């Protein structure tokens, strides 16, 4: 069942999204060599709570045997794809870091991620981040009513692969609203399943995860952190969006 949100519910999601977008700005400004991922997490949690909101990820239930998610952000460095647990890891010049944040306010979640450079990074790392970012914008062009989920997936995959990178298969985007993860799933690659037709009022987290090398990933022993199997860099770009009668709205960007 896909929940359809009213205009006023989408406005509430935009409020969560606005706090989230500002959180990402604060994190972006704080990222530099010598800063730990745990410090970034604390900045995010303080900012979110100061606005009367709750970090969606904190305490989230993981796989059997995994601890409940301990952070307010995911901080995934270099070959880490998603769900890097913030802590003592110190950023160094030339790293890339994917920061994923969830904000819950007034009954609604927003979810977004960006990959940032630490100091000066290689041309190839820059290219990876640019292609990942643009792949989101290619995908959202297809997030219009009447299309199917797979149209978003195809647009993302085409763009990424035509630039020589690969799309992660094992983790996908998702519907979002009163729950952080709602139906439908939104793969970033074409599947046999074309997915439901898009309707006005659907709110979706579109989140391409892009690897420099092969698309395969593996899970670390902490049962959270996902890394590329071949050790190459990975980038992530995510926004919460709303399908409308016209152009899609991005709810996790400052307007
Ligand atoms: N954006 C990620 C997702 O959609 C964030 C989940 S992290 C978790 O799955 F800790 F909350 F699981
Ligand atoms: Co998400």
PDB file of C-alpha atoms and ligand atoms in Angstrom:
ATOM      1  CA  UNK A   1       0.000   0.000   0.000  1.00  0.00           C
ATOM      2  CA  UNK A   2       1.423   3.355  -1.019  1.00  0.00           C
ATOM      3  CA  UNK A   3       0.255   6.237   1.142  1.00  0.00           C
ATOM      4  CA  UNK A   4      -0.833   9.358  -0.705  1.00  0.00           C
ATOM      5  CA  UNK A   5      -0.131  12.617   1.118  1.00  0.00           C
ATOM      6  CA  UNK A   6      -2.351  15.672   1.059  1.00  0.00           C
ATOM      7  CA  UNK A   7      -0.950  19.138   0.288  1.00  0.00           C
ATOM      8  CA  UNK A   8      -0.827  19.970   3.994  1.00  0.00           C
ATOM      9  CA  UNK A   9       0.974  16.718   4.786  1.00  0.00           C
ATOM     10  CA  UNK A  10       3.525  17.513   2.088  1.00  0.00           C
ATOM     11  CA  UNK A  11       3.958  20.944   3.692  1.00  0.00           C
ATOM     12  CA  UNK A  12       4.719  19.197   6.992  1.00  0.00           C
ATOM     13  CA  UNK A  13       7.277  17.002   5.251  1.00  0.00           C
ATOM     14  CA  UNK A  14       8.850  20.133   3.824  1.00  0.00           C
ATOM     15  CA  UNK A  15       9.292  21.411   7.393  1.00  0.00           C
ATOM     16  CA  UNK A  16      11.185  18.223   8.306  1.00  0.00           C
ATOM     17  CA  UNK A  17      13.076  18.591   5.049  1.00  0.00           C
ATOM     18  CA  UNK A  18      14.029  22.175   5.765  1.00  0.00           C
ATOM     19  CA  UNK A  19      15.619  21.271   9.102  1.00  0.00           C
ATOM     20  CA  UNK A  20      17.372  18.427   7.331  1.00  0.00           C
ATOM     21  CA  UNK A  21      18.737  20.652   4.564  1.00  0.00           C
ATOM     22  CA  UNK A  22      20.076  23.077   7.164  1.00  0.00           C
ATOM     23  CA  UNK A  23      21.645  20.184   9.073  1.00  0.00           C
ATOM     24  CA  UNK A  24      23.480  19.142   5.914  1.00  0.00           C
ATOM     25  CA  UNK A  25      24.742  22.726   5.476  1.00  0.00           C
ATOM     26  CA  UNK A  26      26.123  22.730   9.001  1.00  0.00           C
ATOM     27  CA  UNK A  27      27.826  19.400   8.467  1.00  0.00           C
ATOM     28  CA  UNK A  28      29.242  20.550   5.139  1.00  0.00           C
ATOM     29  CA  UNK A  29      30.766  23.618   6.798  1.00  0.00           C
ATOM     30  CA  UNK A  30      32.262  21.497   9.595  1.00  0.00           C
ATOM     31  CA  UNK A  31      33.904  18.932   7.334  1.00  0.00           C
ATOM     32  CA  UNK A  32      37.680  19.342   7.206  1.00  0.00           C
ATOM     33  CA  UNK A  33      40.760  17.222   7.836  1.00  0.00           C
ATOM     34  CA  UNK A  34      41.087  16.400  11.543  1.00  0.00           C
ATOM     35  CA  UNK A  35      37.357  16.318  12.325  1.00  0.00           C
ATOM     36  CA  UNK A  36      35.886  13.001  13.485  1.00  0.00           C
ATOM     37  CA  UNK A  37      32.651  11.519  12.173  1.00  0.00           C
ATOM     38  CA  UNK A  38      31.429  11.400  15.786  1.00  0.00           C
ATOM     39  CA  UNK A  39      31.812  15.178  16.040  1.00  0.00           C
ATOM     40  CA  UNK A  40      29.723  15.611  12.880  1.00  0.00           C
ATOM     41  CA  UNK A  41      27.079  13.333  14.386  1.00  0.00           C
ATOM     42  CA  UNK A  42      26.922  15.440  17.561  1.00  0.00           C
ATOM     43  CA  UNK A  43      26.559  18.650  15.540  1.00  0.00           C
ATOM     44  CA  UNK A  44      23.675  17.125  13.595  1.00  0.00           C
ATOM     45  CA  UNK A  45      21.883  15.751  16.642  1.00  0.00           C
ATOM     46  CA  UNK A  46      22.186  19.041  18.544  1.00  0.00           C
ATOM     47  CA  UNK A  47      20.877  21.044  15.597  1.00  0.00           C
ATOM     48  CA  UNK A  48      17.939  18.710  14.933  1.00  0.00           C
ATOM     49  CA  UNK A  49      16.876  18.590  18.589  1.00  0.00           C
ATOM     50  CA  UNK A  50      17.288  22.367  18.970  1.00  0.00           C
ATOM     51  CA  UNK A  51      14.531  22.656  16.367  1.00  0.00           C
ATOM     52  CA  UNK A  52      12.213  20.369  18.308  1.00  0.00           C
ATOM     53  CA  UNK A  53      12.717  17.504  15.857  1.00  0.00           C
ATOM     54  CA  UNK A  54      14.049  13.975  16.320  1.00  0.00           C
ATOM     55  CA  UNK A  55      16.865  12.311  14.365  1.00  0.00           C
ATOM     56  CA  UNK A  56      15.036   9.523  12.499  1.00  0.00           C
ATOM     57  CA  UNK A  57      17.961   7.103  12.418  1.00  0.00           C
ATOM     58  CA  UNK A  58      18.838   7.056  16.124  1.00  0.00           C
ATOM     59  CA  UNK A  59      17.710   3.767  17.654  1.00  0.00           C
ATOM     60  CA  UNK A  60      16.583   2.338  14.300  1.00  0.00           C
ATOM     61  CA  UNK A  61      16.376  -1.458  14.407  1.00  0.00           C
ATOM     62  CA  UNK A  62      18.926  -3.238  12.284  1.00  0.00           C
ATOM     63  CA  UNK A  63      19.462  -6.814  11.167  1.00  0.00           C
ATOM     64  CA  UNK A  64      19.163  -9.594  13.729  1.00  0.00           C
ATOM     65  CA  UNK A  65      22.258  -9.440  15.933  1.00  0.00           C
ATOM     66  CA  UNK A  66      23.057  -5.815  15.094  1.00  0.00           C
ATOM     67  CA  UNK A  67      22.894  -3.044  17.680  1.00  0.00           C
ATOM     68  CA  UNK A  68      20.150  -0.453  17.290  1.00  0.00           C
ATOM     69  CA  UNK A  69      21.549   2.326  15.111  1.00  0.00           C
ATOM     70  CA  UNK A  70      23.573   4.519  17.497  1.00  0.00           C
ATOM     71  CA  UNK A  71      23.942   7.672  15.393  1.00  0.00           C
ATOM     72  CA  UNK A  72      21.862  10.569  14.122  1.00  0.00           C
ATOM     73  CA  UNK A  73      23.703  10.474  10.804  1.00  0.00           C
ATOM     74  CA  UNK A  74      25.336   7.845   8.669  1.00  0.00           C
ATOM     75  CA  UNK A  75      28.925   8.850   7.885  1.00  0.00           C
ATOM     76  CA  UNK A  76      30.365   6.666   5.138  1.00  0.00           C
ATOM     77  CA  UNK A  77      33.987   7.412   4.197  1.00  0.00           C
ATOM     78  CA  UNK A  78      35.667   6.479   0.878  1.00  0.00           C
ATOM     79  CA  UNK A  79      34.848   2.812   0.074  1.00  0.00           C
ATOM     80  CA  UNK A  80      31.993   2.849   2.588  1.00  0.00           C
ATOM     81  CA  UNK A  81      28.754   2.967   0.615  1.00  0.00           C
ATOM     82  CA  UNK A  82      26.098   3.608   3.266  1.00  0.00           C
ATOM     83  CA  UNK A  83      25.387   3.184   6.990  1.00  0.00           C
ATOM     84  CA  UNK A  84      28.868   4.079   8.214  1.00  0.00           C
ATOM     85  CA  UNK A  85      28.511   4.455  11.982  1.00  0.00           C
ATOM     86  CA  UNK A  86      29.852   7.798  13.219  1.00  0.00           C
ATOM     87  CA  UNK A  87      32.555   7.571  15.870  1.00  0.00           C
ATOM     88  CA  UNK A  88      36.267   8.016  16.358  1.00  0.00           C
ATOM     89  CA  UNK A  89      37.223   7.935  12.667  1.00  0.00           C
ATOM     90  CA  UNK A  90      39.092  11.151  11.802  1.00  0.00           C
ATOM     91  CA  UNK A  91      38.729  12.658   8.330  1.00  0.00           C
ATOM     92  CA  UNK A  92      41.874  13.320   6.328  1.00  0.00           C
ATOM     93  CA  UNK A  93      42.685  15.416   3.295  1.00  0.00           C
ATOM     94  CA  UNK A  94      41.559  13.681   0.105  1.00  0.00           C
ATOM     95  CA  UNK A  95      38.762  11.608   1.692  1.00  0.00           C
ATOM     96  CA  UNK A  96      35.179  11.702   0.527  1.00  0.00           C
ATOM     97  CA  UNK A  97      32.366  11.330   3.029  1.00  0.00           C
ATOM     98  CA  UNK A  98      28.725  10.485   2.407  1.00  0.00           C
ATOM     99  CA  UNK A  99      26.480  11.938   5.080  1.00  0.00           C
ATOM    100  CA  UNK A 100      22.913  10.645   5.353  1.00  0.00           C
ATOM    101  CA  UNK A 101      20.426  12.305   7.709  1.00  0.00           C
ATOM    102  CA  UNK A 102      16.823  11.656   8.715  1.00  0.00           C
ATOM    103  CA  UNK A 103      14.599  14.191  10.488  1.00  0.00           C
ATOM    104  CA  UNK A 104      11.255  13.452  12.151  1.00  0.00           C
ATOM    105  CA  UNK A 105       8.931  16.337  13.015  1.00  0.00           C
ATOM    106  CA  UNK A 106       5.138  16.599  13.402  1.00  0.00           C
ATOM    107  CA  UNK A 107       4.653  12.960  12.476  1.00  0.00           C
ATOM    108  CA  UNK A 108       6.644  13.000   9.241  1.00  0.00           C
ATOM    109  CA  UNK A 109      10.136  11.973   8.215  1.00  0.00           C
ATOM    110  CA  UNK A 110      12.495  13.458   5.657  1.00  0.00           C
ATOM    111  CA  UNK A 111      15.616  11.641   4.463  1.00  0.00           C
ATOM    112  CA  UNK A 112      18.539  13.015   2.443  1.00  0.00           C
ATOM    113  CA  UNK A 113      22.230  12.378   1.787  1.00  0.00           C
ATOM    114  CA  UNK A 114      25.170  14.149   0.163  1.00  0.00           C
ATOM    115  CA  UNK A 115      28.775  13.185  -0.519  1.00  0.00           C
ATOM    116  CA  UNK A 116      31.313  15.845   0.452  1.00  0.00           C
ATOM    117  CA  UNK A 117      35.010  16.331  -0.258  1.00  0.00           C
ATOM    118  CA  UNK A 118      37.469  16.542   2.647  1.00  0.00           C
ATOM    119  CA  UNK A 119      40.106  19.121   1.720  1.00  0.00           C
ATOM    120  CA  UNK A 120      41.284  18.599  -1.846  1.00  0.00           C
ATOM    121  CA  UNK A 121      40.271  15.396  -3.570  1.00  0.00           C
ATOM    122  CA  UNK A 122      41.303  13.669  -6.807  1.00  0.00           C
ATOM    123  CA  UNK A 123      39.690  14.499 -10.154  1.00  0.00           C
ATOM    124  CA  UNK A 124      38.241  11.012 -10.285  1.00  0.00           C
ATOM    125  CA  UNK A 125      36.627  11.382  -6.856  1.00  0.00           C
ATOM    126  CA  UNK A 126      35.171  14.729  -7.966  1.00  0.00           C
ATOM    127  CA  UNK A 127      33.783  13.112 -11.083  1.00  0.00           C
ATOM    128  CA  UNK A 128      32.194  10.331  -9.023  1.00  0.00           C
ATOM    129  CA  UNK A 129      30.444  12.873  -6.775  1.00  0.00           C
ATOM    130  CA  UNK A 130      29.262  14.949  -9.751  1.00  0.00           C
ATOM    131  CA  UNK A 131      27.884  11.957 -11.618  1.00  0.00           C
ATOM    132  CA  UNK A 132      26.125  10.647  -8.498  1.00  0.00           C
ATOM    133  CA  UNK A 133      24.537  14.039  -7.860  1.00  0.00           C
ATOM    134  CA  UNK A 134      23.444  14.450 -11.462  1.00  0.00           C
ATOM    135  CA  UNK A 135      22.040  10.916 -11.545  1.00  0.00           C
ATOM    136  CA  UNK A 136      19.521  11.980  -8.896  1.00  0.00           C
ATOM    137  CA  UNK A 137      18.466  14.919 -11.094  1.00  0.00           C
ATOM    138  CA  UNK A 138      18.189  12.610 -14.112  1.00  0.00           C
ATOM    139  CA  UNK A 139      15.987  10.279 -12.047  1.00  0.00           C
ATOM    140  CA  UNK A 140      13.672  12.949 -10.701  1.00  0.00           C
ATOM    141  CA  UNK A 141      12.882  14.135 -14.239  1.00  0.00           C
ATOM    142  CA  UNK A 142      10.925  10.886 -14.554  1.00  0.00           C
ATOM    143  CA  UNK A 143       9.136  11.282 -11.209  1.00  0.00           C
ATOM    144  CA  UNK A 144       5.927  12.489 -12.828  1.00  0.00           C
ATOM    145  CA  UNK A 145       2.453  11.061 -12.528  1.00  0.00           C
ATOM    146  CA  UNK A 146       1.619   8.370 -15.031  1.00  0.00           C
ATOM    147  CA  UNK A 147       5.207   7.112 -15.207  1.00  0.00           C
ATOM    148  CA  UNK A 148       6.272   3.999 -13.338  1.00  0.00           C
ATOM    149  CA  UNK A 149       8.948   3.609 -10.667  1.00  0.00           C
ATOM    150  CA  UNK A 150      11.141   1.797 -13.195  1.00  0.00           C
ATOM    151  CA  UNK A 151      11.313   4.967 -15.320  1.00  0.00           C
ATOM    152  CA  UNK A 152      13.184   6.646 -12.463  1.00  0.00           C
ATOM    153  CA  UNK A 153      15.432   3.594 -12.082  1.00  0.00           C
ATOM    154  CA  UNK A 154      16.279   3.453 -15.790  1.00  0.00           C
ATOM    155  CA  UNK A 155      17.146   7.153 -15.964  1.00  0.00           C
ATOM    156  CA  UNK A 156      19.542   6.847 -13.020  1.00  0.00           C
ATOM    157  CA  UNK A 157      21.213   3.667 -14.265  1.00  0.00           C
ATOM    158  CA  UNK A 158      21.687   4.980 -17.809  1.00  0.00           C
ATOM    159  CA  UNK A 159      23.325   8.161 -16.637  1.00  0.00           C
ATOM    160  CA  UNK A 160      25.625   6.426 -14.151  1.00  0.00           C
ATOM    161  CA  UNK A 161      26.735   3.647 -16.481  1.00  0.00           C
ATOM    162  CA  UNK A 162      27.252   5.980 -19.441  1.00  0.00           C
ATOM    163  CA  UNK A 163      29.785   7.738 -17.203  1.00  0.00           C
ATOM    164  CA  UNK A 164      31.642   4.504 -16.478  1.00  0.00           C
ATOM    165  CA  UNK A 165      30.442   3.975 -12.899  1.00  0.00           C
ATOM    166  CA  UNK A 166      28.150   1.342 -11.413  1.00  0.00           C
ATOM    167  CA  UNK A 167      24.924   1.413  -9.459  1.00  0.00           C
ATOM    168  CA  UNK A 168      24.551  -0.476  -6.170  1.00  0.00           C
ATOM    169  CA  UNK A 169      21.845  -3.148  -6.386  1.00  0.00           C
ATOM    170  CA  UNK A 170      21.392  -4.345  -2.819  1.00  0.00           C
ATOM    171  CA  UNK A 171      20.144  -1.062  -1.385  1.00  0.00           C
ATOM    172  CA  UNK A 172      17.362   1.006  -2.881  1.00  0.00           C
ATOM    173  CA  UNK A 173      15.293   4.148  -2.417  1.00  0.00           C
ATOM    174  CA  UNK A 174      11.860   4.023  -0.824  1.00  0.00           C
ATOM    175  CA  UNK A 175       8.564   5.689  -0.106  1.00  0.00           C
ATOM    176  CA  UNK A 176       8.663   7.904   2.984  1.00  0.00           C
ATOM    177  CA  UNK A 177       6.205   9.768   5.195  1.00  0.00           C
ATOM    178  CA  UNK A 178       4.822   8.749   8.591  1.00  0.00           C
ATOM    179  CA  UNK A 179       7.362   5.920   8.399  1.00  0.00           C
ATOM    180  CA  UNK A 180      10.931   6.375   7.219  1.00  0.00           C
ATOM    181  CA  UNK A 181      10.628   3.361   4.951  1.00  0.00           C
ATOM    182  CA  UNK A 182       7.328   2.999   3.131  1.00  0.00           C
ATOM    183  CA  UNK A 183       6.328   1.313  -0.108  1.00  0.00           C
ATOM    184  CA  UNK A 184       7.345   1.358  -2.897  1.00  0.00           C
ATOM    185  CA  UNK A 185      10.985   0.363  -3.256  1.00  0.00           C
ATOM    186  CA  UNK A 186      12.916   2.475  -5.756  1.00  0.00           C
ATOM    187  CA  UNK A 187      15.855   0.570  -7.257  1.00  0.00           C
ATOM    188  CA  UNK A 188      18.523   2.617  -9.007  1.00  0.00           C
ATOM    189  CA  UNK A 189      18.717   0.090 -11.832  1.00  0.00           C
ATOM    190  CA  UNK A 190      16.139  -1.442 -14.152  1.00  0.00           C
ATOM    191  CA  UNK A 191      14.392  -4.497 -12.747  1.00  0.00           C
ATOM    192  CA  UNK A 192      11.886  -6.877 -14.320  1.00  0.00           C
ATOM    193  CA  UNK A 193       9.355  -5.473 -11.889  1.00  0.00           C
ATOM    194  CA  UNK A 194       8.244  -2.153 -13.370  1.00  0.00           C
ATOM    195  CA  UNK A 195       6.805  -0.932 -10.076  1.00  0.00           C
ATOM    196  CA  UNK A 196       3.597   0.981  -9.491  1.00  0.00           C
ATOM    197  CA  UNK A 197       2.446   3.982 -11.474  1.00  0.00           C
ATOM    198  CA  UNK A 198       3.308   7.318  -9.922  1.00  0.00           C
ATOM    199  CA  UNK A 199       0.480   9.438  -8.570  1.00  0.00           C
ATOM    200  CA  UNK A 200       0.292  12.965  -7.186  1.00  0.00           C
ATOM    201  CA  UNK A 201       0.847  12.862  -3.415  1.00  0.00           C
ATOM    202  CA  UNK A 202       3.415  10.079  -3.402  1.00  0.00           C
ATOM    203  CA  UNK A 203       6.506  11.050  -1.401  1.00  0.00           C
ATOM    204  CA  UNK A 204       9.701   9.227  -2.262  1.00  0.00           C
ATOM    205  CA  UNK A 205      13.318   9.064  -1.130  1.00  0.00           C
ATOM    206  CA  UNK A 206      15.324   8.720  -4.333  1.00  0.00           C
ATOM    207  CA  UNK A 207      18.881   7.756  -3.431  1.00  0.00           C
ATOM    208  CA  UNK A 208      21.425   6.592  -5.985  1.00  0.00           C
ATOM    209  CA  UNK A 209      24.486   4.873  -4.481  1.00  0.00           C
ATOM    210  CA  UNK A 210      27.262   4.843  -7.082  1.00  0.00           C
ATOM    211  CA  UNK A 211      30.549   2.926  -7.089  1.00  0.00           C
ATOM    212  CA  UNK A 212      33.689   3.831  -8.971  1.00  0.00           C
ATOM    213  CA  UNK A 213      34.348   0.159  -9.691  1.00  0.00           C
ATOM    214  CA  UNK A 214      32.059  -2.840  -9.559  1.00  0.00           C
ATOM    215  CA  UNK A 215      28.559  -2.643  -8.128  1.00  0.00           C
ATOM    216  CA  UNK A 216      29.023  -5.443  -5.592  1.00  0.00           C
ATOM    217  CA  UNK A 217      29.013  -4.547  -1.915  1.00  0.00           C
ATOM    218  CA  UNK A 218      29.543  -6.366   1.366  1.00  0.00           C
ATOM    219  CA  UNK A 219      28.444  -5.848   4.920  1.00  0.00           C
ATOM    220  CA  UNK A 220      31.026  -5.338   7.671  1.00  0.00           C
ATOM    221  CA  UNK A 221      30.956  -7.367  10.903  1.00  0.00           C
ATOM    222  CA  UNK A 222      29.083  -4.570  12.696  1.00  0.00           C
ATOM    223  CA  UNK A 223      26.113  -5.555  10.478  1.00  0.00           C
ATOM    224  CA  UNK A 224      25.536  -1.928   9.473  1.00  0.00           C
ATOM    225  CA  UNK A 225      28.377  -0.564   7.386  1.00  0.00           C
ATOM    226  CA  UNK A 226      28.218  -1.417   3.691  1.00  0.00           C
ATOM    227  CA  UNK A 227      31.478  -1.210   1.679  1.00  0.00           C
ATOM    228  CA  UNK A 228      32.407  -1.789  -1.942  1.00  0.00           C
ATOM    229  CA  UNK A 229      33.711  -5.321  -2.435  1.00  0.00           C
ATOM    230  CA  UNK A 230      36.539  -4.099  -4.673  1.00  0.00           C
ATOM    231  CA  UNK A 231      37.548  -1.282  -2.311  1.00  0.00           C
ATOM    232  CA  UNK A 232      36.825   1.535  -4.782  1.00  0.00           C
ATOM    233  CA  UNK A 233      35.149   4.781  -3.754  1.00  0.00           C
ATOM    234  CA  UNK A 234      31.398   5.129  -3.459  1.00  0.00           C
ATOM    235  CA  UNK A 235      29.112   8.182  -3.410  1.00  0.00           C
ATOM    236  CA  UNK A 236      25.494   8.750  -2.360  1.00  0.00           C
ATOM    237  CA  UNK A 237      22.954  11.449  -3.163  1.00  0.00           C
ATOM    238  CA  UNK A 238      19.447  11.447  -1.770  1.00  0.00           C
ATOM    239  CA  UNK A 239      16.471  13.732  -1.515  1.00  0.00           C
ATOM    240  CA  UNK A 240      12.909  13.313  -0.338  1.00  0.00           C
ATOM    241  CA  UNK A 241      10.594  14.387  -3.138  1.00  0.00           C
ATOM    242  CA  UNK A 242       6.865  14.681  -3.782  1.00  0.00           C
ATOM    243  CA  UNK A 243       5.107  13.705  -6.985  1.00  0.00           C
ATOM    244  CA  UNK A 244       2.522  16.338  -7.955  1.00  0.00           C
ATOM    245  CA  UNK A 245       0.136  17.150 -10.795  1.00  0.00           C
ATOM    246  CA  UNK A 246       3.036  19.080 -12.343  1.00  0.00           C
ATOM    247  CA  UNK A 247       6.751  19.143 -11.639  1.00  0.00           C
ATOM    248  CA  UNK A 248       8.045  17.052  -8.725  1.00  0.00           C
ATOM    249  CA  UNK A 249       8.982  18.950  -5.551  1.00  0.00           C
ATOM    250  CA  UNK A 250      12.255  18.430  -3.714  1.00  0.00           C
ATOM    251  CA  UNK A 251      11.442  18.626   0.000  1.00  0.00           C
ATOM    252  CA  UNK A 252      14.999  18.435   1.353  1.00  0.00           C
ATOM    253  CA  UNK A 253      16.528  21.444  -0.394  1.00  0.00           C
ATOM    254  CA  UNK A 254      16.398  25.004   0.934  1.00  0.00           C
ATOM    255  CA  UNK A 255      14.142  27.217  -1.173  1.00  0.00           C
TER     256      UNK A 255
HETATM  257  N1  LIG B   1      18.787   6.751   3.987  1.00  0.00           N
HETATM  258  C1  LIG B   1      18.990   5.508   4.648  1.00  0.00           C
HETATM  259  C2  LIG B   1      17.883   4.552   4.276  1.00  0.00           C
HETATM  260  O1  LIG B   1      16.987   4.961   3.626  1.00  0.00           O
HETATM  261  C3  LIG B   1      19.127   5.700   6.095  1.00  0.00           C
HETATM  262  C4  LIG B   1      18.850   4.569   6.998  1.00  0.00           C
HETATM  263  S1  LIG B   1      20.029   4.543   8.220  1.00  0.00           S
HETATM  264  C5  LIG B   1      19.347   3.822   9.549  1.00  0.00           C
HETATM  265  O2  LIG B   1      17.910   3.368   4.565  1.00  0.00           O
HETATM  266  F1  LIG B   1      20.196   3.856  10.477  1.00  0.00           F
HETATM  267  F2  LIG B   1      18.293   4.469   9.899  1.00  0.00           F
HETATM  268  F3  LIG B   1      18.992   2.612   9.237  1.00  0.00           F
HETATM  269 CO1  LIG B   2      16.706   6.717   2.465  1.00  0.00          CO
END
